[in-house]
Amino acid sequence: MTFCMNTMASLLKALSGTLLLIALVLPNCDAHVQPRHAIRKHRPNFKPGPWKQAHATFYEGHTGTFGGACGYEDVAKEGYGLNTAAISTAMFNDGQTCGACYEIKCVNSQWCKPGQPSLCVTATNLCPGGSSGGWCDSPHEHFDIAHPVFSHIAEYKAGVVPVQYRRVACKKQGGIRFTITGNPYFNLVQVSNVGGSGDVVGMQVKGHNKLKWTTMKRNWGQKWETNCMMVGESLTFRVRGSDGRYSTSWHVAPRNWQFGQTFEGKNFKQRRRSKPRR
């Protein structure tokens, strides 16, 4: 009897160790179903924020160099054109602000263009502290604007100019773009060309078969990760902007999608205001 009990205890111990090993090896998939009422609840259009004070400089380079800390590879191909800017650490918010849009006007400088025209840019990079004579160090709010479009608001010879800016809605052509990279055990999805608030604060993915709604984590910038098995699944992505609005792109990637491919889904739209009844 004692021998049988000892044998049973040894078997249970071995089984426990095996189960623990399996738990460590299997992906920790954070499945989560978003309540329908939270998604369908009407939320207003993204509205411009208040005007604030900052400074602006410009930087040079071709389109492929403008991605940097936000994870974008080529801002021109990804829907942002050349109207882009690197923003200071105080505004970057650890990458959450990537994709946000700003209206900028040069003020109180002899180098401002006549009539104080506005320039709309998308935040696509980080202006690291100390890179522009301290302008990008905290707590300064600063824009380092792409060279080709800086001249819309000021003369190049100015170097640095005081500006007024405000957050505005992003108006994009086409849908939100999802670029999938990684490997079967680590998936990385870059989100770009986002309308509305422009930035992404939440991301989920769902397959057509085994993969249930799964919350993805921000890896860096606008790259989102999961170690859940996505290969062989028709993929649906759900994006949440900082204004609380959701956009769901159903089955945007087919079952036979490949790493390195980009798929275009549904974008945020600015809803037209209904005319009051007379």
Coordinates of N, CA and C in Angstrom, one line a residue, residues 56-214:
A56 N 9.0 75.8 -33.3 CA 9.2 74.8 -34.4 C 10.5 75.1 -35.1
T57 N 11.1 73.9 -35.5 CA 12.3 73.9 -36.4 C 12.0 73.0 -37.6
F58 N 13.0 72.7 -38.4 CA 12.8 71.8 -39.5 C 14.0 70.8 -39.6
Y59 N 13.7 69.7 -40.2 CA 14.8 68.7 -40.4 C 14.7 68.2 -41.8
E60 N 15.8 67.7 -42.4 CA 15.8 67.3 -43.7 C 15.9 65.8 -43.8
G61 N 15.7 65.2 -45.0 CA 15.8 63.8 -45.2 C 14.7 63.4 -46.2
H62 N 14.9 62.2 -46.8 CA 13.9 61.7 -47.7 C 12.7 61.0 -46.9
T63 N 11.7 60.6 -47.6 CA 10.5 60.2 -46.9 C 10.7 58.9 -46.1
G64 N 11.6 58.1 -46.5 CA 11.8 56.8 -45.7 C 12.5 57.0 -44.4
T65 N 13.0 58.3 -44.1 CA 13.7 58.5 -42.8 C 12.8 59.2 -41.8
F66 N 11.5 59.4 -42.2 CA 10.7 60.2 -41.3 C 9.9 59.3 -40.3
G67 N 10.0 58.0 -40.3 CA 9.3 57.2 -39.4 C 9.8 57.1 -38.0
G68 N 11.0 56.7 -37.8 CA 11.7 56.7 -36.5 C 10.9 56.0 -35.4
A69 N 10.7 56.8 -34.3 CA 10.2 56.2 -33.0 C 8.8 55.8 -33.1
C70 N 8.0 56.2 -34.1 CA 6.6 55.8 -34.2 C 6.5 54.4 -35.0
G71 N 7.6 54.0 -35.6 CA 7.5 52.7 -36.3 C 7.1 52.7 -37.7
Y72 N 6.8 53.9 -38.3 CA 6.4 54.0 -39.7 C 7.7 53.8 -40.5
E73 N 7.5 53.2 -41.6 CA 8.7 52.9 -42.5 C 8.9 54.0 -43.6
D74 N 7.8 54.3 -44.3 CA 7.9 55.4 -45.3 C 6.6 56.1 -45.2
V75 N 6.7 57.3 -44.6 CA 5.4 58.1 -44.3 C 4.7 58.5 -45.6
A76 N 5.4 58.7 -46.7 CA 4.7 59.0 -48.0 C 3.8 57.9 -48.4
K77 N 4.4 56.6 -48.4 CA 3.6 55.5 -48.9 C 2.5 55.1 -47.9
E78 N 2.7 55.4 -46.6 CA 1.7 55.0 -45.6 C 0.6 56.0 -45.3
G79 N 0.5 57.0 -46.2 CA -0.6 57.9 -46.2 C -0.4 59.3 -45.5
Y80 N 0.8 59.6 -45.1 CA 1.1 60.8 -44.4 C 1.7 61.9 -45.2
G81 N 2.2 61.6 -46.4 CA 2.8 62.5 -47.3 C 4.0 63.2 -46.6
L82 N 4.3 64.4 -46.9 CA 5.4 65.1 -46.3 C 5.0 66.1 -45.2
N83 N 3.7 66.2 -44.9 CA 3.2 67.0 -43.9 C 3.4 66.3 -42.5
T84 N 4.6 66.1 -42.1 CA 4.9 65.3 -40.9 C 5.8 66.1 -40.0
A85 N 5.9 65.7 -38.7 CA 6.7 66.4 -37.7 C 7.2 65.4 -36.7
A86 N 8.3 65.6 -36.1 CA 8.8 64.9 -34.9 C 8.4 65.8 -33.8
I87 N 7.9 65.3 -32.7 CA 7.4 66.1 -31.6 C 8.3 65.8 -30.4
S88 N 8.4 66.8 -29.5 CA 9.2 66.7 -28.3 C 8.7 65.7 -27.3
T89 N 9.6 65.3 -26.4 CA 9.3 64.3 -25.4 C 8.0 64.6 -24.6
A90 N 7.9 65.9 -24.3 CA 6.7 66.3 -23.5 C 5.4 66.0 -24.2
M91 N 5.4 65.9 -25.5 CA 4.2 65.7 -26.3 C 4.1 64.2 -26.8
F92 N 5.2 63.5 -26.8 CA 5.2 62.2 -27.4 C 4.4 61.1 -26.7
N93 N 4.4 61.2 -25.4 CA 3.6 60.3 -24.5 C 3.9 58.9 -24.8
D94 N 5.2 58.6 -24.8 CA 5.7 57.2 -25.0 C 5.2 56.5 -26.2
G95 N 4.9 57.3 -27.3 CA 4.5 56.8 -28.6 C 3.0 56.8 -28.8
Q96 N 2.2 57.1 -27.7 CA 0.7 57.0 -27.9 C 0.3 58.2 -28.9
T97 N 1.0 59.3 -28.9 CA 0.6 60.4 -29.7 C 0.9 60.2 -31.2
C98 N 1.7 59.2 -31.6 CA 2.0 58.9 -33.0 C 0.7 58.8 -33.8
G99 N 0.7 59.6 -34.9 CA -0.5 59.6 -35.7 C -1.4 60.7 -35.5
A100 N -1.2 61.5 -34.4 CA -2.1 62.6 -34.1 C -1.8 63.8 -35.1
C101 N -2.8 64.6 -35.3 CA -2.7 65.7 -36.3 C -2.7 67.1 -35.6
Y102 N -2.0 68.0 -36.1 CA -1.9 69.3 -35.5 C -2.0 70.4 -36.6
E103 N -2.6 71.5 -36.2 CA -2.6 72.7 -37.1 C -1.6 73.7 -36.4
I104 N -0.7 74.2 -37.2 CA 0.4 75.0 -36.7 C 0.4 76.4 -37.5
K105 N 0.7 77.5 -36.7 CA 0.8 78.8 -37.3 C 2.0 79.5 -36.7
C106 N 2.9 80.0 -37.6 CA 4.0 80.8 -37.1 C 3.5 82.2 -36.6
V107 N 4.0 82.6 -35.4 CA 3.6 83.8 -34.8 C 4.8 84.6 -34.2
N108 N 4.6 85.9 -34.1 CA 5.6 86.8 -33.4 C 7.0 86.6 -33.9
S109 N 7.2 86.5 -35.2 CA 8.5 86.4 -35.7 C 8.6 87.1 -37.1
Q110 N 9.7 87.8 -37.4 CA 9.8 88.5 -38.7 C 9.9 87.5 -39.8
W111 N 10.2 86.2 -39.5 CA 10.3 85.2 -40.5 C 9.0 84.5 -40.9
C112 N 7.9 84.8 -40.2 CA 6.6 84.2 -40.5 C 6.2 84.6 -41.9
K113 N 5.5 83.7 -42.6 CA 5.0 84.1 -43.9 C 3.8 85.0 -43.8
P114 N 3.6 86.0 -44.7 CA 2.5 86.9 -44.6 C 1.1 86.2 -44.5
G115 N 0.3 86.8 -43.6 CA -1.0 86.3 -43.4 C -1.1 85.1 -42.5
Q116 N 0.0 84.7 -41.9 CA 0.0 83.6 -40.9 C -0.7 82.4 -41.4
P117 N -0.3 81.8 -42.6 CA -1.0 80.6 -43.0 C -0.8 79.4 -42.1
S118 N -1.8 78.5 -42.1 CA -1.7 77.3 -41.2 C -1.1 76.1 -42.0
L119 N -0.4 75.3 -41.2 CA 0.1 74.0 -41.7 C -0.4 72.9 -40.9
C120 N -0.9 71.9 -41.5 CA -1.4 70.7 -40.8 C -0.4 69.6 -41.0
V121 N 0.1 69.0 -39.8 CA 1.1 67.9 -39.9 C 0.6 66.8 -39.0
T122 N 1.2 65.6 -39.3 CA 0.9 64.4 -38.5 C 2.2 64.1 -37.7
A123 N 2.0 63.8 -36.4 CA 3.2 63.4 -35.6 C 3.6 62.0 -36.0
T124 N 4.8 61.9 -36.6 CA 5.3 60.6 -37.0 C 6.7 60.2 -36.4
N125 N 7.2 61.0 -35.5 CA 8.5 60.7 -34.9 C 8.7 61.4 -33.6
L126 N 9.8 61.1 -32.9 CA 10.1 61.7 -31.7 C 11.3 62.6 -31.9
C127 N 11.2 63.9 -31.4 CA 12.4 64.8 -31.4 C 13.1 64.6 -30.1
P128 N 14.2 63.9 -30.1 CA 14.8 63.5 -28.8 C 15.4 64.7 -28.1
G129 N 15.4 64.7 -26.8 CA 16.0 65.8 -26.0 C 17.4 66.1 -26.4
G130 N 17.8 67.4 -26.5 CA 19.1 67.8 -26.8 C 19.5 67.8 -28.3
S131 N 18.6 67.4 -29.2 CA 18.9 67.3 -30.6 C 18.8 68.6 -31.3
S132 N 18.1 69.5 -30.7 CA 17.9 70.8 -31.4 C 18.2 72.0 -30.5
G133 N 19.3 71.9 -29.8 CA 19.7 73.0 -28.9 C 18.9 73.1 -27.7
G134 N 18.3 71.9 -27.3 CA 17.5 71.9 -26.1 C 16.0 72.1 -26.3
W135 N 15.6 72.5 -27.5 CA 14.2 72.7 -27.8 C 13.3 71.5 -27.5
C136 N 13.9 70.3 -27.7 CA 13.1 69.1 -27.6 C 13.1 68.5 -26.2
D137 N 13.9 69.2 -25.3 CA 14.0 68.7 -23.9 C 12.7 69.1 -23.2
S138 N 12.3 68.2 -22.2 CA 11.2 68.6 -21.4 C 11.5 69.8 -20.5
P139 N 10.5 70.7 -20.3 CA 9.1 70.5 -20.6 C 8.7 71.2 -21.8
H140 N 9.6 71.5 -22.8 CA 9.3 72.3 -24.0 C 8.3 71.5 -24.9
E141 N 7.3 72.2 -25.4 CA 6.5 71.6 -26.5 C 7.0 72.1 -27.8
H142 N 7.4 71.2 -28.7 CA 8.2 71.6 -29.8 C 7.9 70.7 -31.0
F143 N 7.9 71.3 -32.2 CA 7.7 70.5 -33.5 C 9.0 70.6 -34.3
D144 N 9.5 69.5 -34.8 CA 10.6 69.5 -35.8 C 9.9 69.1 -37.1
I145 N 9.7 70.0 -37.9 CA 8.8 69.8 -39.1 C 9.7 69.4 -40.3
A146 N 9.1 68.5 -41.1 CA 9.8 68.1 -42.4 C 10.2 69.3 -43.2
H147 N 11.4 69.3 -43.7 CA 11.9 70.4 -44.5 C 11.1 70.9 -45.6
P148 N 10.5 70.0 -46.5 CA 9.8 70.5 -47.6 C 8.5 71.3 -47.3
V149 N 8.0 71.2 -46.1 CA 6.7 71.9 -45.8 C 6.9 73.0 -44.8
F150 N 8.0 73.1 -44.1 CA 8.3 74.1 -43.1 C 8.1 75.5 -43.8
S151 N 8.5 75.6 -45.0 CA 8.5 76.9 -45.7 C 7.0 77.4 -46.0
H152 N 6.0 76.6 -45.7 CA 4.6 77.1 -45.8 C 4.3 78.1 -44.8
I153 N 5.0 78.0 -43.6 CA 4.7 79.0 -42.5 C 5.8 79.9 -42.2
A154 N 7.0 79.6 -42.6 CA 8.2 80.5 -42.2 C 9.3 80.3 -43.2
E155 N 10.2 81.3 -43.1 CA 11.5 81.3 -43.9 C 12.5 80.3 -43.3
Y156 N 13.2 79.5 -44.2 CA 14.2 78.6 -43.6 C 15.3 79.3 -42.8
K157 N 15.6 80.5 -43.2 CA 16.7 81.2 -42.5 C 16.4 81.5 -41.0
A158 N 15.1 81.3 -40.6 CA 14.8 81.6 -39.2 C 15.4 80.6 -38.3
G159 N 15.5 79.3 -38.8 CA 16.0 78.3 -37.9 C 14.9 77.8 -36.9
V160 N 14.5 78.6 -36.0 CA 13.5 78.3 -35.1 C 12.5 79.4 -35.0
V161 N 11.2 79.1 -34.9 CA 10.2 80.2 -34.8 C 9.2 79.8 -33.7
P162 N 8.6 80.8 -33.1 CA 7.5 80.6 -32.1 C 6.2 80.2 -32.9
V163 N 5.4 79.3 -32.5 CA 4.2 78.9 -33.2 C 3.0 78.8 -32.2
Q164 N 1.9 78.8 -32.7 CA 0.7 78.4 -32.0 C 0.2 77.1 -32.7
Y165 N -0.3 76.2 -31.9 CA -0.8 75.0 -32.4 C -2.0 74.5 -31.7
R166 N -2.8 73.6 -32.4 CA -3.9 72.9 -31.7 C -4.1 71.6 -32.4
R167 N -4.6 70.7 -31.6 CA -4.9 69.3 -32.1 C -6.1 69.4 -32.9
V168 N -6.1 68.7 -34.1 CA -7.2 68.7 -35.0 C -7.5 67.3 -35.5
A169 N -8.7 67.0 -36.1 CA -9.0 65.7 -36.6 C -8.1 65.4 -37.8
C170 N -7.8 64.2 -38.0 CA -7.0 63.7 -39.1 C -7.9 63.3 -40.3
K171 N -7.7 63.9 -41.4 CA -8.4 63.5 -42.6 C -7.5 62.7 -43.6
K172 N -7.8 61.5 -43.7 CA -7.0 60.6 -44.5 C -7.7 60.0 -45.7
Q173 N -7.0 59.7 -46.8 CA -7.5 59.1 -47.9 C -7.4 57.6 -47.8
G174 N -8.5 56.9 -48.0 CA -8.5 55.4 -47.9 C -8.7 55.0 -46.5
G175 N -8.4 53.7 -46.2 CA -8.7 53.1 -44.9 C -7.5 53.0 -44.0
I176 N -7.7 52.5 -42.8 CA -6.6 52.2 -41.9 C -5.8 51.1 -42.5
R177 N -4.5 51.2 -42.4 CA -3.6 50.1 -42.9 C -3.0 49.3 -41.8
F178 N -3.0 48.0 -42.0 CA -2.4 47.1 -41.1 C -1.3 46.3 -41.7
T179 N 0.0 46.5 -41.3 CA 1.1 45.8 -41.8 C 1.6 44.7 -40.8
I180 N 1.5 43.4 -41.2 CA 1.8 42.3 -40.3 C 3.3 41.9 -40.5
T181 N 4.0 41.8 -39.4 CA 5.4 41.3 -39.5 C 5.6 40.4 -38.3
G182 N 6.8 39.8 -38.2 CA 7.1 38.9 -37.1 C 7.2 37.4 -37.6
N183 N 6.7 36.5 -36.7 CA 6.7 35.1 -37.0 C 5.5 34.4 -36.4
P184 N 5.3 33.1 -36.6 CA 4.1 32.5 -36.1 C 3.9 32.6 -34.6
Y185 N 5.0 32.8 -33.9 CA 4.9 32.8 -32.4 C 5.0 34.2 -31.8
F186 N 5.2 35.2 -32.7 CA 5.3 36.6 -32.2 C 4.8 37.5 -33.4
N187 N 3.7 38.0 -33.3 CA 3.1 38.9 -34.4 C 3.1 40.3 -34.0
L188 N 3.6 41.1 -35.0 CA 3.7 42.6 -34.8 C 2.9 43.2 -35.9
V189 N 1.9 44.1 -35.5 CA 1.1 44.7 -36.5 C 1.2 46.3 -36.4
Q190 N 1.7 46.9 -37.5 CA 1.8 48.3 -37.6 C 0.5 48.9 -38.1
V191 N 0.0 49.9 -37.4 CA -1.3 50.6 -37.7 C -0.9 52.0 -38.2
S192 N -1.4 52.3 -39.4 CA -1.1 53.6 -40.0 C -2.3 54.2 -40.8
N193 N -2.2 55.4 -41.2 CA -3.2 56.1 -42.0 C -4.6 56.1 -41.3
V194 N -4.5 56.5 -40.0 CA -5.7 56.5 -39.1 C -6.4 57.9 -39.2
G195 N -7.6 57.9 -39.5 CA -8.4 59.2 -39.5 C -8.9 59.5 -38.1
G196 N -9.8 60.5 -38.0 CA -10.4 60.9 -36.7 C -9.3 61.5 -35.8
S197 N -9.2 60.9 -34.6 CA -8.2 61.3 -33.6 C -6.8 61.0 -34.1
G198 N -6.6 60.1 -35.0 CA -5.3 59.8 -35.6 C -4.4 58.9 -34.8
D199 N -4.5 58.9 -33.5 CA -3.7 58.1 -32.6 C -4.5 56.8 -32.3
V200 N -3.8 55.8 -31.8 CA -4.5 54.5 -31.5 C -4.1 54.2 -30.0
V201 N -5.1 54.0 -29.2 CA -4.9 53.7 -27.8 C -5.3 52.3 -27.4
G202 N -5.9 51.6 -28.3 CA -6.3 50.2 -28.1 C -6.5 49.4 -29.4
M203 N -6.1 48.1 -29.3 CA -6.1 47.3 -30.5 C -6.5 45.9 -30.2
Q204 N -7.4 45.3 -31.0 CA -7.8 43.9 -30.8 C -7.7 43.2 -32.1
V205 N -7.6 41.9 -32.1 CA -7.5 41.0 -33.3 C -8.4 39.8 -33.1
K206 N -9.1 39.3 -34.1 CA -9.9 38.1 -34.1 C -9.7 37.3 -35.3
G207 N -9.7 36.0 -35.2 CA -9.6 35.1 -36.4 C -11.0 34.6 -36.7
H208 N -11.1 33.8 -37.7 CA -12.4 33.3 -38.1 C -12.6 31.9 -37.5
N209 N -11.6 31.3 -36.9 CA -11.7 29.9 -36.4 C -11.4 29.9 -34.9
K210 N -10.1 29.6 -34.6 CA -9.7 29.4 -33.2 C -9.4 30.7 -32.4
L211 N -8.9 31.7 -33.1 CA -8.5 32.9 -32.4 C -9.7 33.8 -32.1
K212 N -10.0 33.9 -30.8 CA -11.1 34.7 -30.3 C -10.6 36.1 -30.2
W213 N -11.5 37.1 -29.9 CA -11.1 38.5 -29.7 C -10.0 38.5 -28.7
T214 N -8.8 39.1 -29.1 CA -7.6 39.1 -28.3 C -7.1 40.5 -28.2

